[in-house]
Each structure stands twice: as C-alpha cells, then as structure tokens.
C-alpha cells in the first residue's frame, strides 16, 4: 500500500530505474525509516559489535594494543582452557546446575499448572497464581538475602526446625558446605521461577477443548484419568518445544545466583563458566581466555539445540525446525 | 460409581491443601524478612523471629534513609528505572510498529537481524571491552543504552500490533495521519495489555539490575544502585560470618547487626515491585499469551 500517489512517479515513457524506485520508496517510507534508524544503530552496536570481540579468543590480546594490534595465536587460548583441570570443574558445575534447574523447574511448572487447572474456585486459583508469580519479579540479590536469613546458623528457620525436632544437635552452616551448594541453588531457583514458568502451560490447558473432558466424564473417567489421558497429552507439544529451547540454555544459565549464594568455601561447586571467565579476565588479565569461554558456550548451546531437535524429529515428536 | 467420587473428593482435599501450603511456602520468606526488619536489631541477635516482630522498631529503616550514601543509591535506582523504562518502551514501540507494518521495505531484513540477537550474543568479556571502548564506563548511560533494545520484547509487541484490525490503521491513514501519529494516537492506546506487560518487565529489569553497576562503574560512587549496595552488605556479612577477613566498605555500613538492616533494605528493594505488580497482573497474562502463542 502506497500512502501517497505522487503524479511525478507515473512516467509516460520508459521504466523508472531501480535506483529511482528505491529512492521514491525511501522518501515515501521516511517515517518508518526514521522510526527504525536509532534502533538499527543500537542493535548493530550492542548486539553485533561484541561479536567482533570474538576475535580476541584467537589472539594474544593486549588491552593497550586493541583487537587490530594484537597478534593472532590460533587456538592457543582454547588449548590452554582444555588443559586446565579447573575449567572442567567449572564446566561440570555449570552443566549440573543447569540441568538441575531445567528438570526441577520443568516438572514443578507442569505439576503446578495441572494442579491449578483442576481448581474450580476462581478466587483461589487467582490468589495462588498471584502469590507464586511474586518471586519471579524479585532480584537475585533479594533472594540471596532471603536465603541467608532462612539458612542462617543463628536463628534461621531451617536450623531452628531441624534442631527443634532433634534432627541435628547443633546449628548447621548450610552456606559453607560445598556438597549443599547445588541443592541450595536449585531450591531457590525453583522457588523463584516455578509459578512464572507455569504460565505457558496454564495457557495451553485453558485452550484444551472442553468437549474432551465432557466426553471423558460420560465414559466415567475420574480426575486422575482425565489428567493422565487429556491434560498431559495436551501439554506434550508445547512441553517438548520448551524443553528443546531450554536445553540450549543449559550451558548459558546465568551466574547471578551462583555469585550471590556462593562464597570462597564452596567455590569448587559454585563457580560457573561466566564467573570463571570474569576471574580469568580481570584477575589474571587474560581476556583471550574469557572470550574463548564465551565462544565455547555459544557453540555448545547451538549444538545442544540442534541435536535435541534432531532426536525429537527422529522419534516423531516434531521438533522446533 | 461411588468409589471414583470418593477418590475425587480426596483428590480435591489434597489439591487445595497442597496449593495453600505452596502459597504459604512462597510467602513465608517475605513475611519473615519483614518481621526481622521491623524488630529491634539487638533483640534480633537472639534469633527466633518468624512471623511477627518481638520488639517493634523502625530504627532499621531510619538508619538506611539517614545514610546519605544509601539514600543516594535509592534515588539513583529510581532515576534509572524511570528513564530506562520510558526510553525502553518508546524504542520498543517504534521498532515494533515499523516491523508490523506490512509495506515497510526493510521489514524482513530487520526482523531477521532481531531474531539473530535472541540466539547469538558476544558474551561477558567482549561486551565488557565494547563498553570500555565506547567510553561508557562510569557514566549513567551504561545503565540505559545497552538495554534499550530487546529482541524478545520487540517481537512480543510486534505480534500484538499485528493482531489489531487492519481497518483501524487504514482509517487513520485516510484521515491523513502519518505513521508517528497512527502509532501514538491509535495503536498504542488500544494496546494497553502488551504495553503494561512490557513496561512491567522493563521496569523490573532496571530496578533489579546490579551487575552492570558492579562491572562498569566501580570507581564512580555516585552511580551506585540500591541493589548493588544491598549486595555489598550481603557479601560483607557473609564474609564476616564465614570468619574471614571482612571487606567492609566504611561508607556502606557501620552498623552493629547487619542482619536487621539487610532485611530492612531487602524490604525497601522489594516493596516497589509488590506495589505495581498486582495492578499489572491482569494485563500480563493476556499480553504474554497473545505474543507467545502467535510466534
């Protein structure tokens, strides 16, 4: 749809050159172009220019000399990383916490959505939803503070409960125990996000044809049967898409919770790739290794999505693309 | 069949009890923090504050607001959130509108550019170097500019704009409205659900940010945000209780029991969200699902 028909654009002889047509279109759509110009700039600068920084993963990067002045060293940074046993411990932590969050977050969200879908009292359903969304909007700084108060050895609820029922003799310092870190991290992730993650599944369940449930009623199916044979199968397509997408994110999964909940006593279990990259770059001054970690993460992430998608297709469960 | 009916009743009981317990499980930590924050700080050391303060006191809050550094951080957080949200919504709406306009010549190209950003990003270190090279370190704009464009929010808003009846936009054009007028006078007023949703998301993002403060503005104390101050108090308290050499910032705390003040600060950081979120909730479920379902 042209907004204005310019009489000059109707040329009696010949055809307008491609350049002219383009120029006319540009003039006609100047408002739309004006709307997008600042944002094109921002996307290029803040989303695409950092990709240029990937080059330093292949360089012996010196801040003073910049990307153009630093010598290329090939895959040396990567080799150095893969030789470092520390790197594999950090990778293990990243993957372990990523998968724990994925599994518990997914099961919790699906479970909560199914349970809420069974609730017939509207105000009750609404209230539960409102309450369970709250932690999603709160920062990890707040969550970490809550965690420290709850788990504190002097007067924290969990310690009081456990000593109260005689499970432990004296207060236990949860945050200082490396073997508890993954559990604590997963627990607070679950607490923060489960209500929010349930939204998408609730929307799917709300869209299920009610005839299906009525037909099942007629056949004498109980609640459990209806959940098993109607609700869960209806969730499957969306659940598979969500899982496929989140698998790609397993290795990307944040650093905020690990930074804020962790401390020097649990660092062997709390340090994840991004924090490791940060430490490498700022404490040791090796930016190349930091960038190499970013690239490594992206590559693993893409490979994961592609392979999960491949298997989803093979097993006849659709897949993303 | 009687047995099934009985089973259903039992199931209902489990369901309602379970969901009630789960809601309490979600709420308890907030109530607990609130109780600790309103309790006398010396008394708090004795422990055992759960749902209700034992010795009422607003001293913890008074201390925070009396501290010019913390009060400054509070104002900076508010400023960042207001400026960042206003500019962010403006940019998101402009871009989303242009991308939803079918005749737009670069529609496909720009859509493609945006989708790529959802999956590929430079990562921590390249982004840090970029910010440094752009000389954004220790400026207010380091909080605003990198977050102005989010592919995800633009796509949600664009999807919503695309669901609007075409006749609405046609009629505006016939009346002689340009694209800017159409967007601000016609499209935005009828897109309240998605605008409210994205506003909430962007505002929460800005309000909750601390990592850019931590990474990019280390020396410039005037740019400190409330979340970052809270995080510093948390870490120093943690190191103290871990029996290590405490790394205490003199300007931040000189307080006997950090737990009470920490709790009060946690409440101050949380309350603004709790105030706006219930009003926007009815919109965001709608805004989210319309955007997400279309994709």
XYZ file of C-alpha atoms in Angstrom:
616
model
C 0.000 0.000 0.000
C 1.466 3.301 -1.064
C 0.404 6.076 1.208
C 0.567 8.806 -1.394
C 0.435 8.593 -5.135
C 2.878 11.106 -6.500
C 1.849 12.231 -10.018
C 5.505 12.548 -10.992
C 6.017 8.855 -10.392
C 3.764 7.954 -13.310
C 6.171 8.220 -16.185
C 4.717 8.136 -19.684
C 7.801 6.738 -21.410
C 10.310 4.194 -20.260
C 10.560 2.496 -16.866
C 11.869 4.133 -13.726
C 15.315 2.898 -12.890
C 15.650 0.572 -9.910
C 17.598 3.257 -8.094
C 14.836 5.768 -8.653
C 12.172 3.364 -7.475
C 14.214 2.730 -4.357
C 14.685 6.434 -3.767
C 10.967 7.068 -4.145
C 10.126 4.268 -1.773
C 12.618 5.619 0.724
C 11.032 9.050 0.570
C 7.526 7.613 0.875
C 8.533 5.493 3.868
C 10.718 8.098 5.513
C 8.669 7.999 8.705
C 9.038 4.261 9.082
C 12.747 4.524 8.364
C 13.104 7.300 10.897
C 11.432 5.087 13.477
C 13.925 2.298 12.986
C 17.175 4.190 12.424
C 18.142 4.702 16.079
C 17.327 1.106 16.824
C 19.256 -0.285 13.896
C 22.197 1.601 15.341
C 21.667 0.183 18.805
C 21.298 -3.408 17.589
C 24.452 -3.150 15.499
C 26.462 -1.573 18.290
C 25.294 -3.609 21.270
C 24.385 -6.937 19.673
C 26.599 -7.297 16.639
C 29.750 -5.381 17.514
C 30.529 -7.638 20.510
C 30.776 -10.491 18.019
C 33.806 -8.718 16.575
C 35.282 -9.117 20.047
C 35.258 -12.880 19.499
C 38.447 -12.375 17.536
C 40.376 -11.884 20.754
C 39.756 -15.539 21.589
C 42.259 -16.275 18.815
C 44.700 -13.581 19.863
C 47.275 -12.918 22.474
C 45.168 -9.916 23.397
C 46.721 -6.855 24.961
C 44.327 -4.134 26.050
C 46.768 -1.409 25.102
C 47.161 -2.694 21.542
C 43.481 -3.449 20.895
C 41.992 -6.071 18.612
C 43.622 -4.722 15.459
C 47.078 -4.587 17.027
C 47.216 -7.866 18.953
C 48.901 -10.875 17.341
C 46.868 -13.927 16.342
C 47.767 -17.187 18.034
C 45.210 -19.592 16.564
C 43.596 -21.973 19.028
C 46.125 -21.463 21.795
C 43.570 -19.969 24.195
C 41.252 -22.910 23.679
C 44.067 -25.426 24.140
C 45.077 -23.702 27.331
C 41.497 -23.899 28.604
C 41.078 -27.557 27.764
C 44.312 -28.360 29.592
C 43.144 -26.649 32.755
C 41.501 -29.111 35.185
C 39.861 -26.100 36.787
C 37.971 -25.460 33.575
C 36.346 -28.892 33.671
C 35.267 -28.466 37.261
C 33.635 -25.183 36.309
C 32.030 -26.796 33.267
C 30.720 -29.618 35.467
C 29.167 -27.077 37.861
C 27.569 -25.128 35.027
C 26.030 -28.208 33.442
C 24.975 -29.776 36.744
C 23.177 -26.669 37.971
C 21.760 -26.003 34.509
C 20.255 -29.483 34.300
C 19.014 -29.453 37.888
C 17.239 -26.152 37.268
C 15.833 -27.444 33.999
C 14.486 -30.711 35.415
C 13.035 -29.381 38.660
C 11.810 -26.169 37.062
C 10.052 -28.086 34.287
C 8.455 -30.732 36.489
C 7.380 -28.101 39.021
C 5.852 -25.842 36.378
C 3.924 -28.661 34.698
C 2.764 -30.000 38.061
C 1.634 -26.597 39.273
C -0.189 -25.869 36.005
C -2.043 -29.197 36.130
C -2.968 -28.662 39.776
C -4.192 -25.101 39.131
C -6.157 -26.302 36.124
C -8.127 -28.625 38.414
C -9.115 -25.788 40.741
C -12.710 -24.723 40.166
C -12.866 -21.900 42.725
C -11.773 -18.841 40.758
C -10.601 -16.554 43.541
C -8.497 -19.354 44.971
C -6.860 -20.026 41.624
C -6.200 -16.321 41.122
C -4.671 -15.902 44.562
C -2.347 -18.863 44.170
C -1.227 -17.518 40.789
C -0.635 -14.004 42.101
C 1.396 -15.283 45.039
C 3.522 -17.760 43.122
C 4.495 -15.149 40.497
C 5.897 -12.718 43.072
C 9.398 -14.186 43.495
C 9.968 -14.027 39.737
C 9.944 -10.232 39.926
C 12.372 -10.015 42.787
C 16.111 -9.695 42.150
C 18.614 -12.415 42.951
C 20.131 -10.029 45.483
C 16.884 -10.157 47.430
C 16.601 -13.932 47.036
C 20.171 -14.368 48.245
C 19.412 -12.258 51.319
C 16.330 -14.343 51.996
C 18.417 -17.487 51.609
C 20.959 -16.254 54.126
C 18.274 -15.391 56.668
C 16.445 -18.705 56.226
C 19.571 -20.836 56.355
C 21.473 -18.811 58.927
C 23.064 -20.859 61.704
C 21.933 -18.333 64.303
C 18.187 -18.160 64.306
C 17.452 -19.274 60.733
C 14.170 -21.122 60.329
C 15.636 -24.295 58.876
C 18.205 -24.674 61.652
C 15.575 -23.959 64.306
C 13.265 -26.543 62.768
C 15.936 -29.193 62.474
C 17.282 -28.716 65.980
C 13.694 -28.448 67.241
C 12.732 -31.895 66.039
C 16.114 -33.247 67.039
C 17.365 -33.949 63.532
C 20.640 -32.181 64.216
C 22.350 -31.484 67.511
C 23.663 -28.043 66.838
C 23.140 -25.360 64.173
C 24.438 -26.278 60.788
C 26.185 -23.840 58.486
C 24.474 -24.694 55.186
C 26.085 -21.970 53.095
C 29.587 -23.135 53.988
C 29.087 -26.728 52.899
C 30.207 -27.373 49.301
C 28.067 -30.507 48.950
C 24.935 -28.476 49.712
C 25.518 -25.755 47.157
C 23.874 -27.337 44.101
C 20.841 -28.226 46.185
C 20.519 -24.734 47.657
C 20.939 -23.120 44.247
C 18.325 -25.398 42.664
C 15.929 -24.928 45.548
C 15.950 -21.141 45.289
C 15.738 -21.202 41.514
C 12.695 -23.440 41.837
C 11.151 -21.190 44.456
C 11.758 -18.099 42.320
C 10.603 -19.304 38.938
C 8.153 -22.199 39.247
C 4.998 -20.083 39.326
C 6.130 -17.973 36.429
C 7.167 -20.958 34.326
C 3.713 -22.446 34.835
C 2.039 -19.587 32.905
C 2.667 -21.032 29.486
C 1.358 -24.477 30.478
C -1.711 -22.931 32.084
C -2.420 -21.091 28.848
C -2.186 -24.371 26.918
C -4.509 -26.155 29.356
C -7.002 -23.294 29.138
C -7.100 -23.857 25.401
C -7.932 -27.575 25.585
C -11.295 -28.355 24.031
C -13.747 -28.839 26.960
C -15.601 -31.461 24.926
C -12.715 -33.818 25.613
C -13.232 -33.587 29.368
C -17.005 -33.920 28.997
C -16.645 -36.984 26.824
C -14.340 -38.473 29.448
C -16.934 -37.668 32.124
C -19.566 -39.559 30.156
C -17.226 -42.519 29.938
C -16.927 -42.404 33.731
C -13.315 -41.264 33.923
C -12.130 -39.933 37.276
C -9.952 -36.889 37.741
C -6.676 -38.750 37.645
C -7.653 -40.455 34.416
C -8.600 -37.161 32.814
C -5.295 -35.634 33.851
C -3.383 -38.636 32.561
C -5.242 -39.060 29.270
C -6.209 -35.496 28.364
C -4.231 -32.808 30.234
C -0.766 -34.337 29.980
C -1.019 -35.293 26.285
C -2.295 -31.777 25.507
C 0.785 -30.319 27.148
C 3.233 -32.529 25.295
C 3.808 -30.475 22.105
C 4.465 -27.245 23.988
C 6.472 -29.068 26.649
C 8.764 -30.524 24.001
C 9.323 -27.135 22.391
C 10.050 -25.556 25.774
C 12.442 -28.335 26.745
C 14.274 -28.138 23.428
C 14.739 -24.420 23.807
C 15.819 -24.647 27.430
C 18.349 -27.353 26.665
C 20.176 -24.876 24.511
C 20.256 -22.577 27.502
C 21.571 -25.128 29.986
C 25.156 -24.046 29.493
C 24.213 -20.367 29.346
C 22.254 -20.452 32.569
C 23.234 -17.353 34.490
C 25.817 -16.528 37.064
C 23.846 -14.240 39.368
C 22.562 -16.895 41.761
C 25.949 -18.614 41.885
C 27.759 -15.369 42.541
C 25.395 -14.232 45.272
C 24.816 -17.553 47.021
C 28.398 -18.717 46.691
C 31.427 -17.875 48.818
C 35.049 -18.858 48.957
C 34.311 -22.025 50.943
C 32.004 -23.543 48.336
C 33.733 -22.183 45.240
C 34.628 -25.643 43.938
C 30.908 -26.265 43.488
C 29.595 -22.757 42.890
C 31.853 -21.326 40.197
C 30.267 -21.375 36.741
C 31.697 -20.546 33.310
C 30.840 -16.844 33.299
C 32.314 -16.255 36.744
C 35.389 -18.191 35.724
C 35.696 -16.028 32.585
C 35.349 -12.948 34.730
C 38.032 -14.103 37.130
C 40.375 -15.116 34.343
C 39.981 -11.808 32.554
C 40.152 -9.407 35.454
C 42.385 -11.131 37.966
C 44.810 -12.793 35.593
C 44.336 -10.224 32.844
C 43.784 -12.868 30.179
C 40.921 -11.532 28.066
C 41.533 -14.057 25.292
C 40.592 -16.951 27.560
C 37.479 -15.084 28.656
C 36.335 -14.627 25.081
C 37.183 -18.257 24.308
C 34.770 -19.283 27.065
C 32.019 -17.153 25.512
C 32.539 -18.837 22.161
C 32.666 -22.267 23.740
C 29.329 -21.611 25.434
C 27.636 -20.449 22.248
C 28.903 -23.424 20.261
C 27.792 -25.962 22.892
C 24.457 -24.203 23.137
C 23.816 -24.374 19.395
C 24.983 -27.997 19.189
C 22.640 -28.952 22.017
C 19.602 -27.355 20.398
C 20.416 -28.916 17.024
C 20.963 -32.403 18.404
C 17.866 -32.332 20.615
C 15.883 -31.110 17.656
C 17.302 -33.938 15.548
C 16.270 -36.575 18.082
C 12.851 -35.008 18.558
C 12.276 -35.312 14.843
C 13.637 -38.866 14.701
C 11.314 -40.016 17.437
C 8.381 -38.353 15.695
C 7.840 -35.676 18.296
C 8.011 -32.704 15.971
C 10.915 -30.538 16.956
C 11.490 -26.864 16.519
C 12.613 -26.627 12.936
C -19.658 -45.225 40.696
C -19.192 -44.381 44.298
C -15.511 -45.210 44.677
C -14.461 -42.763 41.978
C -16.500 -39.939 43.525
C -14.835 -40.611 46.858
C -11.434 -40.572 45.184
C -12.250 -37.244 43.586
C -13.177 -35.718 46.925
C -9.923 -36.916 48.459
C -8.072 -35.530 45.475
C -9.748 -32.150 45.916
C -8.673 -32.034 49.529
C -5.088 -32.851 48.603
C -5.201 -30.303 45.786
C -6.471 -27.383 47.846
C -4.293 -28.173 50.837
C -1.243 -28.622 48.638
C -1.751 -25.351 46.794
C -2.411 -23.469 50.026
C 0.778 -24.849 51.550
C 2.682 -23.976 48.397
C 1.427 -20.384 48.542
C 2.488 -20.108 52.178
C 5.858 -21.590 51.261
C 6.238 -18.812 48.676
C 5.094 -16.040 51.002
C 6.821 -17.063 54.230
C 10.321 -15.758 53.419
C 8.934 -12.301 52.658
C 6.900 -12.217 55.864
C 9.928 -13.401 57.798
C 12.166 -10.693 56.329
C 9.524 -8.085 57.073
C 9.282 -9.257 60.679
C 13.071 -9.188 61.123
C 13.271 -5.733 59.553
C 10.715 -4.345 61.999
C 12.353 -5.925 65.030
C 14.831 -4.237 67.310
C 18.281 -5.029 65.964
C 19.888 -6.020 69.253
C 16.953 -8.264 70.060
C 17.195 -9.900 66.613
C 20.548 -11.432 67.539
C 18.708 -13.726 69.960
C 17.023 -15.285 66.907
C 13.598 -16.831 66.729
C 11.807 -14.098 64.777
C 9.436 -15.841 62.380
C 6.121 -14.226 61.523
C 5.910 -11.252 63.838
C 8.436 -8.807 65.355
C 9.143 -9.388 69.043
C 10.325 -5.876 69.865
C 8.907 -3.395 67.389
C 11.286 -0.829 65.955
C 11.514 1.267 62.825
C 15.122 2.059 63.654
C 16.491 -0.125 60.834
C 14.612 1.838 58.203
C 15.517 5.142 59.781
C 19.192 4.208 59.625
C 19.033 3.447 55.926
C 17.287 6.657 55.000
C 19.551 8.674 57.277
C 22.595 7.348 55.428
C 23.180 9.798 52.557
C 25.028 7.167 50.546
C 22.193 4.651 50.691
C 19.591 7.329 50.107
C 21.551 8.469 47.047
C 21.622 4.893 45.778
C 17.862 4.697 46.247
C 17.360 7.865 44.176
C 19.745 6.576 41.518
C 17.757 3.326 41.288
C 14.524 5.271 40.870
C 16.081 7.540 38.232
C 17.494 4.615 36.316
C 14.188 2.764 36.390
C 12.134 5.758 35.254
C 14.482 6.873 32.464
C 15.271 3.326 31.337
C 11.630 2.276 31.245
C 10.342 5.389 29.481
C 13.015 5.272 26.777
C 12.821 1.492 26.525
C 9.062 1.464 25.919
C 9.337 4.285 23.381
C 12.040 2.450 21.413
C 10.290 -0.904 21.636
C 7.004 0.573 20.397
C 8.635 2.463 17.500
C 10.532 -0.566 16.306
C 7.629 -2.980 16.831
C 5.268 -0.699 14.930
C 7.598 -0.345 11.948
C 8.152 -4.108 11.862
C 4.422 -4.775 11.998
C 3.776 -2.501 9.001
C 3.499 -4.825 6.020
C 4.567 -2.295 3.396
C 7.829 -1.421 5.161
C 10.696 -2.073 2.763
C 13.257 -3.390 5.283
C 10.771 -5.360 7.347
C 12.209 -8.786 6.565
C 15.824 -7.752 6.931
C 15.275 -6.051 10.276
C 13.146 -8.898 11.601
C 15.961 -11.260 10.717
C 18.558 -9.055 12.398
C 16.480 -9.046 15.550
C 15.856 -12.793 15.673
C 19.591 -13.450 15.454
C 20.124 -11.420 18.625
C 17.885 -13.844 20.513
C 20.329 -16.682 19.984
C 23.742 -15.144 19.473
C 25.492 -12.765 21.808
C 29.062 -11.756 22.286
C 29.261 -12.797 25.915
C 30.626 -11.197 29.034
C 34.176 -10.266 28.055
C 33.606 -8.948 24.502
C 30.685 -6.881 25.827
C 32.860 -5.518 28.607
C 35.541 -4.470 26.123
C 32.925 -2.859 23.901
C 31.519 -0.784 26.771
C 35.049 0.234 27.623
C 35.870 1.248 24.046
C 32.665 3.239 23.742
C 33.785 5.116 26.872
C 30.540 4.309 28.606
C 32.325 3.191 31.773
C 31.337 5.258 34.793
C 28.510 7.028 33.023
C 24.800 6.895 33.720
C 24.154 5.797 30.117
C 25.857 2.463 30.646
C 22.683 1.515 32.543
C 20.351 2.663 29.770
C 21.804 2.242 26.288
C 22.728 -1.465 26.263
C 19.228 -2.381 27.463
C 17.256 -0.129 25.108
C 16.646 -2.806 22.511
C 15.473 -6.269 23.413
C 14.576 -8.565 20.543
C 12.267 -10.565 22.764
C 10.128 -7.602 23.850
C 10.010 -6.132 20.357
C 8.779 -9.442 18.965
C 6.065 -9.748 21.615
C 4.868 -6.208 20.943
C 5.057 -6.630 17.185
C 2.963 -9.794 17.389
C 0.371 -7.904 19.382
C 0.276 -4.994 16.930
C -0.255 -7.481 14.122
C -3.425 -8.760 15.767
C -5.039 -5.303 15.611
C -7.755 -4.965 12.947
C -6.342 -3.549 9.732
C -9.332 -1.239 9.295
C -8.280 0.681 12.388
C -4.938 1.678 10.882
C -6.426 2.187 7.415
C -8.955 4.664 8.726
C -6.238 6.637 10.498
C -4.372 6.885 7.213
C -7.459 8.009 5.342
C -7.835 10.739 7.936
C -4.352 11.844 6.946
C -2.397 10.603 9.954
C 1.271 9.829 9.454
C 2.931 6.771 10.968
C 4.014 8.580 14.121
C 0.503 9.872 14.698
C -1.017 6.479 13.964
C 1.293 4.838 16.477
C 0.842 7.302 19.314
C -2.826 8.215 18.843
C -4.354 4.954 17.588
C -2.157 1.879 18.035
C -0.685 2.482 21.494
C -3.957 3.406 23.229
C -5.587 0.163 22.077
C -2.574 -1.968 23.004
C -2.718 -1.487 26.741
C -2.249 -5.168 27.688
C 1.023 -5.561 25.844
C 2.279 -2.087 26.836
C 1.565 -2.805 30.501
C 3.292 -6.180 30.220
C 6.453 -4.859 28.621
C 6.513 -1.847 30.948
C 6.461 -4.159 33.933
C 9.212 -6.360 32.502
C 11.487 -3.490 31.574
C 10.914 -1.653 34.850
C 11.643 -4.800 36.857
C 14.756 -5.441 34.787
C 16.105 -1.966 35.535
C 15.083 -1.978 39.172
C 16.686 -5.379 39.781
C 19.961 -4.752 37.948
C 23.187 -4.673 39.893
C 25.690 -6.495 37.725
C 26.296 -3.606 35.312
C 26.782 -1.383 38.343
C 29.285 -3.892 39.700
C 31.120 -4.304 36.404
C 31.098 -0.910 34.739
C 31.020 1.773 37.400
C 33.453 0.579 40.030
C 35.043 3.914 40.842
C 32.149 6.277 40.418
C 30.405 6.081 43.763
C 27.618 8.461 42.755
C 26.267 5.898 40.314
C 25.726 3.211 42.927
C 22.341 1.455 42.832
C 20.351 0.177 45.782
C 20.580 -3.456 44.668
C 24.353 -3.163 44.494
C 24.543 -1.632 47.968
C 22.392 -4.457 49.283
C 24.650 -6.949 47.582
C 27.752 -5.377 49.149
C 26.212 -5.577 52.619
C 25.251 -9.195 51.965
C 28.742 -10.174 50.884
C 30.467 -8.431 53.743
C 28.081 -10.005 56.257
C 28.736 -13.373 54.655
C 32.489 -12.998 54.816
C 32.203 -11.923 58.427
C 30.164 -14.918 59.453
C 32.494 -17.108 57.448
C 35.183 -15.897 59.849
C 37.274 -14.328 57.149
C 38.908 -11.007 56.791
C 35.857 -8.847 56.338
C 35.964 -6.460 53.446
C 33.720 -3.734 54.741
C 33.078 -0.565 52.875
C 33.067 2.152 55.521
C 30.638 4.306 53.579
C 28.113 1.492 53.414
C 27.829 0.113 56.919
C 28.845 0.962 60.404
C 26.063 -0.964 61.989
C 26.031 -3.446 64.853
C 23.768 -6.110 63.443
C 23.771 -6.175 59.661
C 21.006 -8.773 59.530
C 18.306 -6.319 60.613
C 19.451 -3.569 58.307
C 19.920 -6.051 55.494
C 16.340 -7.200 55.980
C 15.052 -3.641 56.007
C 16.934 -2.923 52.810
C 15.611 -6.116 51.246
C 12.095 -4.885 52.007
C 12.797 -1.449 50.539
C 14.084 -3.118 47.384
C 11.090 -5.459 47.151
C 8.154 -3.200 48.008
C 8.041 -1.097 44.807
C 7.570 -4.282 42.784
C 4.909 -5.614 45.113
C 3.059 -2.324 44.762
C 2.849 -2.205 40.975
C 2.732 -5.846 40.059
C -0.808 -6.770 41.195
C -2.241 -3.907 39.130
C -0.461 -5.067 36.010
C -1.021 -8.775 36.538
C -4.339 -8.980 34.702
C -2.641 -7.474 31.670
C 0.494 -9.516 31.501
C -1.126 -12.923 31.358
C -3.041 -11.661 28.324
C -0.099 -9.759 26.836
C 2.271 -12.699 27.262
C -0.014 -15.355 25.834
C -1.074 -13.312 22.802
C 2.554 -12.599 21.962
C 3.827 -16.093 22.726
C 1.029 -18.037 21.073
C 1.386 -16.224 17.790
C 5.039 -16.991 17.389
